[in-house]
Every structure is written in structure tokens, then in C-alpha cells.
PDB file of C-alpha atoms in Angstrom:
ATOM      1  CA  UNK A   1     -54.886  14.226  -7.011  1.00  0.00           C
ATOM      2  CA  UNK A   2     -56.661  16.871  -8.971  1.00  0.00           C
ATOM      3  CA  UNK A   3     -54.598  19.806  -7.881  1.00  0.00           C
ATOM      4  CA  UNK A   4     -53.601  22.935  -9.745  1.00  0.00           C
ATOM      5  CA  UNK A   5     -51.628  24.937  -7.467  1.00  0.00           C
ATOM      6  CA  UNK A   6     -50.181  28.497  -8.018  1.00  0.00           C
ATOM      7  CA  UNK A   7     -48.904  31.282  -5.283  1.00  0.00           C
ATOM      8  CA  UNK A   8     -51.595  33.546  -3.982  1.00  0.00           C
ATOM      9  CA  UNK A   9     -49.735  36.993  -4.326  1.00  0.00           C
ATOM     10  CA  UNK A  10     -47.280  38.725  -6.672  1.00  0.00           C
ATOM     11  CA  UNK A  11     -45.820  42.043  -6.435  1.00  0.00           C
ATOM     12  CA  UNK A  12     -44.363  43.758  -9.327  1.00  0.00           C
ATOM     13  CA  UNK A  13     -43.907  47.469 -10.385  1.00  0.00           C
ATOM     14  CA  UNK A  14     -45.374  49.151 -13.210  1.00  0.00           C
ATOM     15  CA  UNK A  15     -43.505  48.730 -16.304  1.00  0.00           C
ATOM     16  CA  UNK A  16     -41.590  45.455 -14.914  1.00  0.00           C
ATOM     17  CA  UNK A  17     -43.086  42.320 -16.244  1.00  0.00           C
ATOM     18  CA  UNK A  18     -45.058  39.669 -14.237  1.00  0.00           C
ATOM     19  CA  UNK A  19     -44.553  36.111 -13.981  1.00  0.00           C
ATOM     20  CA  UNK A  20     -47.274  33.927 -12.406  1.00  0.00           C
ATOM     21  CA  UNK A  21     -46.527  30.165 -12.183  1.00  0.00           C
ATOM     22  CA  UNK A  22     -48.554  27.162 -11.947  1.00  0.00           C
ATOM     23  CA  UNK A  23     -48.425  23.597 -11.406  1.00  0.00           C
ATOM     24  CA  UNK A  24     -51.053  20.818 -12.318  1.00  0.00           C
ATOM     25  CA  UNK A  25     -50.961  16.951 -11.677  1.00  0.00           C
ATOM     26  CA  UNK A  26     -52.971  15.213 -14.493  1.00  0.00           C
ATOM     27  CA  UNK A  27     -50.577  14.466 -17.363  1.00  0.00           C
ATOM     28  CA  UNK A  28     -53.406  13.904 -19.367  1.00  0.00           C
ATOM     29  CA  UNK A  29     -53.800  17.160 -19.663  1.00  0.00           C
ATOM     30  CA  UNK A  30     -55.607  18.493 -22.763  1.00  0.00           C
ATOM     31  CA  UNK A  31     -55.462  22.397 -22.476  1.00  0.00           C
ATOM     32  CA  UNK A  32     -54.243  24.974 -20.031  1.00  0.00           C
ATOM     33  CA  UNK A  33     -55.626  28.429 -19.764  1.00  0.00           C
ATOM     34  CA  UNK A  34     -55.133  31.689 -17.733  1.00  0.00           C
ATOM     35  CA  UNK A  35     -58.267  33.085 -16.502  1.00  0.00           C
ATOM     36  CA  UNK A  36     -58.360  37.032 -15.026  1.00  0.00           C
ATOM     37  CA  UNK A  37     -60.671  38.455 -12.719  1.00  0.00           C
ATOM     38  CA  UNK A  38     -61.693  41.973 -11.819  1.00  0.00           C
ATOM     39  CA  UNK A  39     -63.169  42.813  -8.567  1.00  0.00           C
ATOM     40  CA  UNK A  40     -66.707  41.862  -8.450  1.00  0.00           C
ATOM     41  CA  UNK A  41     -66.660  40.747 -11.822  1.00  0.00           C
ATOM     42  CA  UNK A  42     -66.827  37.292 -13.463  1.00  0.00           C
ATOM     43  CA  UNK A  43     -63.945  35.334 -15.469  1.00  0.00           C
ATOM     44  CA  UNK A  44     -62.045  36.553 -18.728  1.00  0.00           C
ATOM     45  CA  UNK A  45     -60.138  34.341 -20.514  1.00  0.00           C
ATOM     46  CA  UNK A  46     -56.706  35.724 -21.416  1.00  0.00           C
ATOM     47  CA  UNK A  47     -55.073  32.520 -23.264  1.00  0.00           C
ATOM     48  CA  UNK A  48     -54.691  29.127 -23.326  1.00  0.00           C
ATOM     49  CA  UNK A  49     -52.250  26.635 -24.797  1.00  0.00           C
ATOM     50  CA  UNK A  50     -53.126  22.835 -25.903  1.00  0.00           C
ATOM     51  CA  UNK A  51     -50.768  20.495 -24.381  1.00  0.00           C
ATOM     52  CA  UNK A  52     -48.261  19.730 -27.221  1.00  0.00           C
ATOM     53  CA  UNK A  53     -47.461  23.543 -27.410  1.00  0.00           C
ATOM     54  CA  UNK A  54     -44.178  24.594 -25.725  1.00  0.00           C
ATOM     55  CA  UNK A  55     -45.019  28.359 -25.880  1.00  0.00           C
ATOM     56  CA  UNK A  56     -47.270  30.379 -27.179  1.00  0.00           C
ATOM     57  CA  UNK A  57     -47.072  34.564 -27.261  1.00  0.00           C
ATOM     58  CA  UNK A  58     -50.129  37.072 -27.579  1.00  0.00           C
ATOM     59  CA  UNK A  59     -49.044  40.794 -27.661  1.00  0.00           C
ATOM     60  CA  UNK A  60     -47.731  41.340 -23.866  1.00  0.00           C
ATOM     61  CA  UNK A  61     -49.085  37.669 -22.907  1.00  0.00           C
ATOM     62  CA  UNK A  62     -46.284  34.651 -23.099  1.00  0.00           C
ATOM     63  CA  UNK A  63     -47.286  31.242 -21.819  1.00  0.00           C
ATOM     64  CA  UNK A  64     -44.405  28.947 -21.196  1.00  0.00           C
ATOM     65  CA  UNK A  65     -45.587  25.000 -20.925  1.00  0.00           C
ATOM     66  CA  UNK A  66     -43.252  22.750 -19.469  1.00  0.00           C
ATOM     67  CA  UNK A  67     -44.844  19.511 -19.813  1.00  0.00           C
ATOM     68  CA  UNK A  68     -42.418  16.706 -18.267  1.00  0.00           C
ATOM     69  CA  UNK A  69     -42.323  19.101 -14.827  1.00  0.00           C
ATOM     70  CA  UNK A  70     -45.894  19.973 -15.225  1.00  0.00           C
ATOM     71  CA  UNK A  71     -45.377  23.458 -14.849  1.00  0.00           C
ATOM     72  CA  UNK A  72     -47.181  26.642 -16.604  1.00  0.00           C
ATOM     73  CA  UNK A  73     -46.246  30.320 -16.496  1.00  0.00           C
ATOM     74  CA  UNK A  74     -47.772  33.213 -17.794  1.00  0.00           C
ATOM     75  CA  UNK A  75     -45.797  36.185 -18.379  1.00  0.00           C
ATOM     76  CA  UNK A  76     -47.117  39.809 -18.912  1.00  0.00           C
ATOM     77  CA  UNK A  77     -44.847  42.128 -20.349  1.00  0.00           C
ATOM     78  CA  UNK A  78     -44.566  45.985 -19.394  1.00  0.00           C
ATOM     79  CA  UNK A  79     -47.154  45.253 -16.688  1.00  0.00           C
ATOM     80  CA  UNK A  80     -49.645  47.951 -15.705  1.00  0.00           C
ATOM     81  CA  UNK A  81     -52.141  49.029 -13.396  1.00  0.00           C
ATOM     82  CA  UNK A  82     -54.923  47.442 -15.286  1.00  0.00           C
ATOM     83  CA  UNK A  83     -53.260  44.433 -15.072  1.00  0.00           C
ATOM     84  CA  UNK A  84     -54.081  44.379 -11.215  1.00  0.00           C
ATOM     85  CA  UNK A  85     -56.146  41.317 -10.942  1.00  0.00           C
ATOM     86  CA  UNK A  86     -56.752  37.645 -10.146  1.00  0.00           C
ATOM     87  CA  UNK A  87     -55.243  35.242 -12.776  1.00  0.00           C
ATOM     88  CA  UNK A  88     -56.389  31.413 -12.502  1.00  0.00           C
ATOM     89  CA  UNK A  89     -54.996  28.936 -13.620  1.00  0.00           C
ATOM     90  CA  UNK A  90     -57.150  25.797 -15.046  1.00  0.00           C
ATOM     91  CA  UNK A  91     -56.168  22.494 -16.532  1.00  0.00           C
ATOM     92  CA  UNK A  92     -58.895  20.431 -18.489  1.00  0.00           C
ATOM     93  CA  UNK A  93     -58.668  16.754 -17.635  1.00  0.00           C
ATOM     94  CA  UNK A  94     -59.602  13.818 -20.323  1.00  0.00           C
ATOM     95  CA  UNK A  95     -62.836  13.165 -17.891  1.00  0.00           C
ATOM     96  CA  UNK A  96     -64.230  17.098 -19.124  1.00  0.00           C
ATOM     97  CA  UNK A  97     -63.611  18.606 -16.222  1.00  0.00           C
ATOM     98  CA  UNK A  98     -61.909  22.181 -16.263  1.00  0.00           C
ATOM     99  CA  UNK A  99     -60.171  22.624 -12.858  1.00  0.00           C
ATOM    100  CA  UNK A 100     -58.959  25.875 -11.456  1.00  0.00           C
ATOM    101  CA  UNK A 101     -56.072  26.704  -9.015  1.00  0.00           C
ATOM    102  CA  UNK A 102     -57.425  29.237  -6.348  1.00  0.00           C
ATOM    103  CA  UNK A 103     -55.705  32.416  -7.770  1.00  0.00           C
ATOM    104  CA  UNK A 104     -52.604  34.454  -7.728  1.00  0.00           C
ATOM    105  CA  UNK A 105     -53.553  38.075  -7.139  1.00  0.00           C
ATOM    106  CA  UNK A 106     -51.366  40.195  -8.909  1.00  0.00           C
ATOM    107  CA  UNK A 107     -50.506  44.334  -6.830  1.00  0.00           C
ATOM    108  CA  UNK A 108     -48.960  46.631  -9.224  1.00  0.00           C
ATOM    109  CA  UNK A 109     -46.548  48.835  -7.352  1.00  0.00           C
ATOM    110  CA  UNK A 110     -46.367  52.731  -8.722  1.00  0.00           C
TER     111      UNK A 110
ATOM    112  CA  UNK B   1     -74.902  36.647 -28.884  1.00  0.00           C
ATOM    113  CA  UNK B   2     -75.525  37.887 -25.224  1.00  0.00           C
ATOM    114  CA  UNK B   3     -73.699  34.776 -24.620  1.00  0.00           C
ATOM    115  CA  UNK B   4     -73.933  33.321 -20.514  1.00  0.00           C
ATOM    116  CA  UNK B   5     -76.719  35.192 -19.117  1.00  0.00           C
ATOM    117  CA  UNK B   6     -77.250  34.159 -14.955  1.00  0.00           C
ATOM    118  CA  UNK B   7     -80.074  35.059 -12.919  1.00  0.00           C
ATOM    119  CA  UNK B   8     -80.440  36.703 -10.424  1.00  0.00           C
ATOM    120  CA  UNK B   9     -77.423  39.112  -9.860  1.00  0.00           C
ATOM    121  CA  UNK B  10     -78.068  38.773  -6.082  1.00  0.00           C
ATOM    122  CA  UNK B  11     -79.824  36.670  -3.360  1.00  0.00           C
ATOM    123  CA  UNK B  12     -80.083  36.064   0.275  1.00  0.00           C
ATOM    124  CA  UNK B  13     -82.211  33.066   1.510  1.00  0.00           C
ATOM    125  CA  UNK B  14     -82.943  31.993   4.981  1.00  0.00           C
ATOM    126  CA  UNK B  15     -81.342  28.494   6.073  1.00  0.00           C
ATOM    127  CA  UNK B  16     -84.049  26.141   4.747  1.00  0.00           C
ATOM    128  CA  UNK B  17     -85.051  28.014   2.270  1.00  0.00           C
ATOM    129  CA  UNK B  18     -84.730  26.287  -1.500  1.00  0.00           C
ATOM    130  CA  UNK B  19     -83.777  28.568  -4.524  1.00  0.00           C
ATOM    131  CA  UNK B  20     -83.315  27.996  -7.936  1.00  0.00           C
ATOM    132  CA  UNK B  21     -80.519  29.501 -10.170  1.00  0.00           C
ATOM    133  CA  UNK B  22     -80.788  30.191 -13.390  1.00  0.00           C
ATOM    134  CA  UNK B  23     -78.624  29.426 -16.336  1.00  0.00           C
ATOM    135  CA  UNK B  24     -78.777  30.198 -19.910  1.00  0.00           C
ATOM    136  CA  UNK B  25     -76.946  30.573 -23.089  1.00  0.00           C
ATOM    137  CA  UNK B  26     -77.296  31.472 -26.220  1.00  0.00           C
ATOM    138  CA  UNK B  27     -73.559  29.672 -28.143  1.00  0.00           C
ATOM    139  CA  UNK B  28     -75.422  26.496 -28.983  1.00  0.00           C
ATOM    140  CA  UNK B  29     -72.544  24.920 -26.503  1.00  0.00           C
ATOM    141  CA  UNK B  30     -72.378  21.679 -25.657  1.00  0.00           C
ATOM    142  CA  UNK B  31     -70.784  21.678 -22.039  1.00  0.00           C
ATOM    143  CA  UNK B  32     -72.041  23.971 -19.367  1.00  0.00           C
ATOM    144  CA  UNK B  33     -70.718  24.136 -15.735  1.00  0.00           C
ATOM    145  CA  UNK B  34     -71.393  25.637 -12.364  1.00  0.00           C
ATOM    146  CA  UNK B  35     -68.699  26.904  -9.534  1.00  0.00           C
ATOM    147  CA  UNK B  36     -68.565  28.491  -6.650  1.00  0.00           C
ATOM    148  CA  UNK B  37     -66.302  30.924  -5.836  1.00  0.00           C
ATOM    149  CA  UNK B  38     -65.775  31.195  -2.161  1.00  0.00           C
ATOM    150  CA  UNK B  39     -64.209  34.722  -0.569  1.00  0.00           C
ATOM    151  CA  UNK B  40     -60.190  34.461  -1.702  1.00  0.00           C
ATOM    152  CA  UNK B  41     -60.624  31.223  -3.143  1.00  0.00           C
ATOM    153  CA  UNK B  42     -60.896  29.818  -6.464  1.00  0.00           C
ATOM    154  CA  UNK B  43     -63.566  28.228  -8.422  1.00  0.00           C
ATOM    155  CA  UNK B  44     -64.958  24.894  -7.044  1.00  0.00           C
ATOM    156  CA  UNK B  45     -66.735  22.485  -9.561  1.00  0.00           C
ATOM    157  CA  UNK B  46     -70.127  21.831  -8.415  1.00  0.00           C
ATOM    158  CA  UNK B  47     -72.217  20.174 -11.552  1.00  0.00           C
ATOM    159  CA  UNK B  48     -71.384  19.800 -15.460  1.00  0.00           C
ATOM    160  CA  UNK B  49     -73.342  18.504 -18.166  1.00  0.00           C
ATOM    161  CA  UNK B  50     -71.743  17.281 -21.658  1.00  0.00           C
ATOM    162  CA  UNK B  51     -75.201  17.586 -23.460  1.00  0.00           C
ATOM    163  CA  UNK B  52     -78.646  18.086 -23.007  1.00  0.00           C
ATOM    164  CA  UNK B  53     -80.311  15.260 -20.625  1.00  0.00           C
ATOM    165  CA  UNK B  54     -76.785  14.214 -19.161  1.00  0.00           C
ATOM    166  CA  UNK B  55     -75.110  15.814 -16.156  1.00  0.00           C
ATOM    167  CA  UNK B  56     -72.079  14.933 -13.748  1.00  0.00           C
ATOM    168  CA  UNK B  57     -71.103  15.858 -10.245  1.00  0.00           C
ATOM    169  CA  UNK B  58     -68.402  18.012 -10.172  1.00  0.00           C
ATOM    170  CA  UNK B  59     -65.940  18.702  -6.892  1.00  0.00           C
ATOM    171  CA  UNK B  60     -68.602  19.662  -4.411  1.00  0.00           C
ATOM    172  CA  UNK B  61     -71.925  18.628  -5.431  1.00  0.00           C
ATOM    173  CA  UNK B  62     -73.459  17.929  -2.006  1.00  0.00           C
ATOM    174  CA  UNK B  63     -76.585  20.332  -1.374  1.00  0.00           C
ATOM    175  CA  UNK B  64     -77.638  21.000  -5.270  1.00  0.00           C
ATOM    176  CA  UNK B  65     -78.844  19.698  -8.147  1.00  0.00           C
ATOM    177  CA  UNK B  66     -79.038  20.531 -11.442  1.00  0.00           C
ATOM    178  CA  UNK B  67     -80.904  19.497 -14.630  1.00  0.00           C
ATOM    179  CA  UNK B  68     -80.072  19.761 -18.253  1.00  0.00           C
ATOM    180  CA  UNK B  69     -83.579  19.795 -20.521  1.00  0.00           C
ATOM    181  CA  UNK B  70     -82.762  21.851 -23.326  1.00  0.00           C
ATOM    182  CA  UNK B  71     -79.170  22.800 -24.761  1.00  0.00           C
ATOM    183  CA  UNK B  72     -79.201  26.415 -23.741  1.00  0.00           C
ATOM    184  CA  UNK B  73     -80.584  26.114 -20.129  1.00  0.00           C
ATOM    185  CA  UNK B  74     -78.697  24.833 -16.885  1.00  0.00           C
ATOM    186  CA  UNK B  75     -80.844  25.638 -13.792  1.00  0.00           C
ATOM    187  CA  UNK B  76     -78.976  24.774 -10.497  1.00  0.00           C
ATOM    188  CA  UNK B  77     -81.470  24.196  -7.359  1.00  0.00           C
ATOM    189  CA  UNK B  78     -80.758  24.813  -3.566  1.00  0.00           C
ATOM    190  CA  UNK B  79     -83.319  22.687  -1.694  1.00  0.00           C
ATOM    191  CA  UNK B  80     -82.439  23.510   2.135  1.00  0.00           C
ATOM    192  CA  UNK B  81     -79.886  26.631   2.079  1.00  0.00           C
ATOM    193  CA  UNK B  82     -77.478  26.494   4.555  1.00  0.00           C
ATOM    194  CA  UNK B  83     -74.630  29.313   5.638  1.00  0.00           C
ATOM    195  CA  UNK B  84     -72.038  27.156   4.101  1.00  0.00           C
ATOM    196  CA  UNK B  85     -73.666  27.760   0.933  1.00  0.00           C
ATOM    197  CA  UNK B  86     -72.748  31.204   1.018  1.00  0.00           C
ATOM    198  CA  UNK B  87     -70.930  31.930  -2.133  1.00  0.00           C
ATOM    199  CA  UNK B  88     -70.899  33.815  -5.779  1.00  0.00           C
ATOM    200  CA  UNK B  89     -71.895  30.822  -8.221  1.00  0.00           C
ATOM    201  CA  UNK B  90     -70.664  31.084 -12.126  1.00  0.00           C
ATOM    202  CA  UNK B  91     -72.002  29.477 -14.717  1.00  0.00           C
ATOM    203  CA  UNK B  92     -69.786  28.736 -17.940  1.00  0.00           C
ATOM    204  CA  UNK B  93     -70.439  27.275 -21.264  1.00  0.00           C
ATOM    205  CA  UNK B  94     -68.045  25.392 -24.005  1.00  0.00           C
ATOM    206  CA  UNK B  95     -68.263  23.580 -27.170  1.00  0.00           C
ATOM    207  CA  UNK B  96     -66.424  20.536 -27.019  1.00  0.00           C
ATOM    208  CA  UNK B  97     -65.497  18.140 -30.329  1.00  0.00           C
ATOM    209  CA  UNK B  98     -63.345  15.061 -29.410  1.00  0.00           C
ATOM    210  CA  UNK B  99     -60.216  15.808 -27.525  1.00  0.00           C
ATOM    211  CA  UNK B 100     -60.125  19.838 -28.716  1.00  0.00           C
ATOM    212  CA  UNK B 101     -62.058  21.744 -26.027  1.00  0.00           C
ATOM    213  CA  UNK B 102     -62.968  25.652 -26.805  1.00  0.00           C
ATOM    214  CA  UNK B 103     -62.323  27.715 -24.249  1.00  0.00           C
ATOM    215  CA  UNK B 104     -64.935  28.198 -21.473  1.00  0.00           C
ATOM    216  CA  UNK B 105     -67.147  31.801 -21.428  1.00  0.00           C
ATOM    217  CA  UNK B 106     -68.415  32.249 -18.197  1.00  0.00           C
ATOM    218  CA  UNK B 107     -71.709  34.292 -16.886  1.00  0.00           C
ATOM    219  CA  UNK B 108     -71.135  37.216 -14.259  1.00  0.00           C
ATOM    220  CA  UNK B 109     -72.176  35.275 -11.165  1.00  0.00           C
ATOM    221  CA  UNK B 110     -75.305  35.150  -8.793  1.00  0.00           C
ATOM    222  CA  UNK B 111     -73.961  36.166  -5.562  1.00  0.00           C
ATOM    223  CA  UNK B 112     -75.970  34.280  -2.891  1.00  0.00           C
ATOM    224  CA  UNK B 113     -76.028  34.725   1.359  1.00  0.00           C
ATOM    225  CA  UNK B 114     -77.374  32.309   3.262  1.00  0.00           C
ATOM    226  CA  UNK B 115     -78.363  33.760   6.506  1.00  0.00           C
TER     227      UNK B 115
END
């Protein structure tokens, strides 16, 4: 299948640090990114890592790729309430397709 | 560059009725995509073109069509609206060469209600 699955919700308190996973199926895998999205608004991209990357770290942004289990996480350090959001995760497949899990929305807790 | 520019912001049709959404950008990019982005859901696929004069279905391309004339432009079309076509639609843009693909900038939706 096509699937790129991630949890829907994630609770963390301010100043903690956030880890959203994901999961994708096509090995063939070219890129990964993390998307965000504001209420009402469209999509930001935050980062994305090409395939034969293991990590990759962007001020309080850390993507960890675990290839052989298929697995991506993004971690935000010293999360805040700005940082309340919806983060997708996408995969883009060899056929040029970008597909998109359906969203973990991140609550910051005071 | 204003970069992914959609029109309109916002729409409601009757069922039956046939709209066209409009598309445009301004990156000289290759690819260009439509979603849908359904209330708590993620984005759903619905057309992609690779170049001007080619296009693809995507995940759910039943009830649209698109066409791809000119690089910048990607107009989707609605020819009998129905409620199920209720959704905000994004439009996104990329420039692919060979396997490295640049990273997709997306328009701020056309939220449509079918009623």
C-alpha cells in the first residue's frame, strides 16, 4: 500500500520537547518531509531529509530516519505555543507522487 | 515571486453546478499538484502534472479534471458538484530534476461547499 501513517494527537508542555513519529511503506522512497499547518491556513514546509540521510538537525528541528524500519520522527526542541499545529508527514514515491499521512496535531500544555 | 497563487479564496456551488479552480505559479516549476483536505484529515492526491501538456490521476480523481496548457497554470474543473466534494483544495508546485525532488510550495487553498 501507499500508506504514511502517524498518531493524530500529541500532548506536550511548554518548554518539553515534541516527538511526532511516522511510518511510510514504499522503500523506494526518495525524500521525506514534515509539513505544518496553522488553522485556516495552507502548508509550510519545516524540513525534509533525502533517503540516504540518517539525521538531519535545523535549529530546534531534528529529523531522525530510520530506513530498514521505515520509520521518521521529527523532534522539536524547547517546544512552544507557536508550535501548536498540524505536522504532516509526506513521503515522495519513485512514480512522483508526494503522499501525506493525515496529521498529528500537536496541544501545547501551559 | 508571489509564488502559488489559488483562486478563489472561497466558494459554495449548488449540487450540479460545475466550477473551475484556478491555479497558477510563478517558480517556473515543473510539477504541480492538487489535494483536498477534508475536515481532520490529511491531504488527498487528486491530479498531478510532471510538465506542461501531461497530467496523472492522483488518489481520488473521480469528479474532476484538470488540464496543463502552459507551465505556470493548473486549472482544476468540477463538472456536476456534489456534497461529497465539499472540501479546502491546495494547489502545490515543485521543480523536479531526475531522482532529486525540491520541496513542494503550496497555495493557501480554495475552500469550496457543495450544498
Amino acid at each position: 500500500g501507499e500508506d504514511v501513517e502517524q498518531s493524530l494527537f500529541l500532548s506536550v508542555r511548554e518548554g518539553d520537547s515534541s516527538v511526532i513519529n511516522c511510518t511510510y511503506t514504499d522503500s523506494s522512497s526518495t525524500y521525506l518531509y514534515w509539513y505544518k499547518q496553522e488553522p485556516g491556513a495552507g502548508l509550510q514546509l519545516l524540513t525534509y531529509i533525502f533517503s540516504n540521510m540518517d539525521m538531519k538537525q535545523d535549529q530546534r528541528l531534528t529529523v531522525l530516519l530510520n530506513k530498514k524500519d521505515k520509520h521518521l520522527s521529527l523532534r522539536i526542541a524547547d517546544t512552544q505555543t507557536g508550535d501548536s499545529a498540524i505536522y504532516f508527514c509526506a513521503e515522495s514515491q519513485r512514480d512522483d507522487k508526494i503522499i501525506f499521512g493525515k496529521g498529528t496535531r500537536l496541544h501545547i500544555l501551559p | 515571486n508571489a509564488g502559488v497563487t489559488q483562486t478563489p479564496k472561497f466558494r459554495i456551488l449548488k449540487i450540479g453546478q460545475s466550477m473551475t479552480l484556478q491555479c497558477t505559479q510563478d517558480m517556473n516549476h515543473n510539477y504541480m499538484y492538487w489535494y483536498r483536505q477534508d475536515p481532520g484529515m490529511g491531504l488527498k492526491l487528486i491530479y498531478y502534472s510532471v510538465g506542461a501538456g501531461i497530467t496523472d490521476k492522483g488518489e481520488v480523481p473521480n469528479g474532476y479534471n484538470v488540464s496543463r496548457s502552459t507551465t505556470e497554470d493548473f486549472p482544476l474543473r468540477l463538472e456536476l458538484a456534489a456534497p461529497s466534494q465539499t472540501s479546502v483544495y491546495f494547489c502545490a508546485s515543485s521543480q523536479k530534476q531526475g531522482l532529486k525532488q525540491e520541496t513542494q510550495y503550496f497555495g493557501p487553498g480554495t475552500r469550496l461547499l457543495v450544498l
